[in-house]
Amino acid sequence: MSRGELEGATPMKTAAILSLLLLAACGHAPREPLPGGLPGSTLLALSPDGTQLLVAGPEGATATRGRLLELSRNGVASTRNVPLPQDTFTMAWSRSPTDVLLTTRSPDQGGELLRLDVATGARRVVHQSSSMLRFPIETQAGVYAVLEARKPGDRYSQWQRISAQGKTLLNDKFYSLAAPLEQVNGSLHLLEPTRQFRVFEGRLPQGMAGLVTDTTWTLNCADKLPLTCVRRHVFMPPGGGAYATIEIVQGGRRCAVGERWIDAREVQISRDGSTVVFHGGPERGAPRAVYAVDTATCRTFTALAADAR
């Protein structure tokens, strides 16, 4: 969120926002896995048609392991290893069925935006920076947006557009923690911690703002109309034990994904709206695993557990 938005909030609102920011910050901090579980820093990238899922996570002190899953409505059809840079930081699928976007992070917080062909393993550097890069998205063929720190070591970042013509500022707002940008029917936007949308391009699709409630933490929608979205609600009971619920929204249809989830992260929906993925645990103390959901039937299955790695 921007510095001005936090400073201009009421004390009560500021406290609520800070609580949510602390919860959000955990989503990108390395964490030791529970016995038998995947690390909390596991990354996911889901293909536009929902049939391929790249899972990346730490292996040892410095390596990053990539696992490509072929998904079907009946479960996982096949898996294979995909070599990834050891300093992979964030990732997302491109508009191509075979290419994934990666940002890397070096010890001095510089990094690269890479395009990786998961079929051949070929890599191409799209953008190189002396500052930290996060949350890449391909908005048009060969045109990207990425959240880039203003300078090395700076905690504040701005969204930049990367194209063949070079780098240009996409928006002048400063962000410390932010959700990834999302593109839906020409609208390029993000849902800020204030639960307000920031629209960078186009117009927010009708009905999307109405899907955000007081407990909504993330809302991710397919790049199609009518809206097909996955919505995550976060609850923080006074006695502790925060948890989330996840549901799929398609017009007037609501589909609950399980009952409750502990520390659900990397919640994504494919561009065509066919598949939802995330990782977390169904109850406190349960090992973390990757789950996939067929949005047509709301069938949920375990796509990857730690003992399958």
PDB file of C-alpha atoms in Angstrom, residues 2-3 7 11 21 52 88 152 161 168-169 172 183 194 206 213 237 241:
ATOM      1  CA  SER A   2       1.127   3.592  -0.389  1.00  0.00           C
ATOM      2  CA  ARG A   3       2.731   5.475   2.488  1.00  0.00           C
ATOM      3  CA  GLU A   7      -0.585   7.669   7.305  1.00  0.00           C
ATOM      4  CA  PRO A  11      -5.954   4.793  14.460  1.00  0.00           C
ATOM      5  CA  LEU A  21       0.077  -6.378   6.559  1.00  0.00           C
ATOM      6  CA  GLN A  52       0.173 -27.125 -15.956  1.00  0.00           C
ATOM      7  CA  THR A  88      14.351 -17.619  -7.811  1.00  0.00           C
ATOM      8  CA  PRO A 152      19.001  -1.085  -3.868  1.00  0.00           C
ATOM      9  CA  ARG A 161       6.324  -1.449 -17.488  1.00  0.00           C
ATOM     10  CA  THR A 168       8.604   3.237 -18.085  1.00  0.00           C
ATOM     11  CA  LEU A 169       6.772   3.995 -14.848  1.00  0.00           C
ATOM     12  CA  ASP A 172       3.644   6.658  -9.363  1.00  0.00           C
ATOM     13  CA  GLN A 183      -5.599  -8.409 -15.499  1.00  0.00           C
ATOM     14  CA  THR A 194      -7.377  -1.112   2.441  1.00  0.00           C
ATOM     15  CA  GLN A 206     -18.773  -4.502 -13.173  1.00  0.00           C
ATOM     16  CA  THR A 213     -16.309  -7.760   2.062  1.00  0.00           C
ATOM     17  CA  PRO A 237     -10.508 -14.674  16.479  1.00  0.00           C
ATOM     18  CA  GLY A 241      -5.804 -19.149  15.826  1.00  0.00           C
TER      19      GLY A 241
END
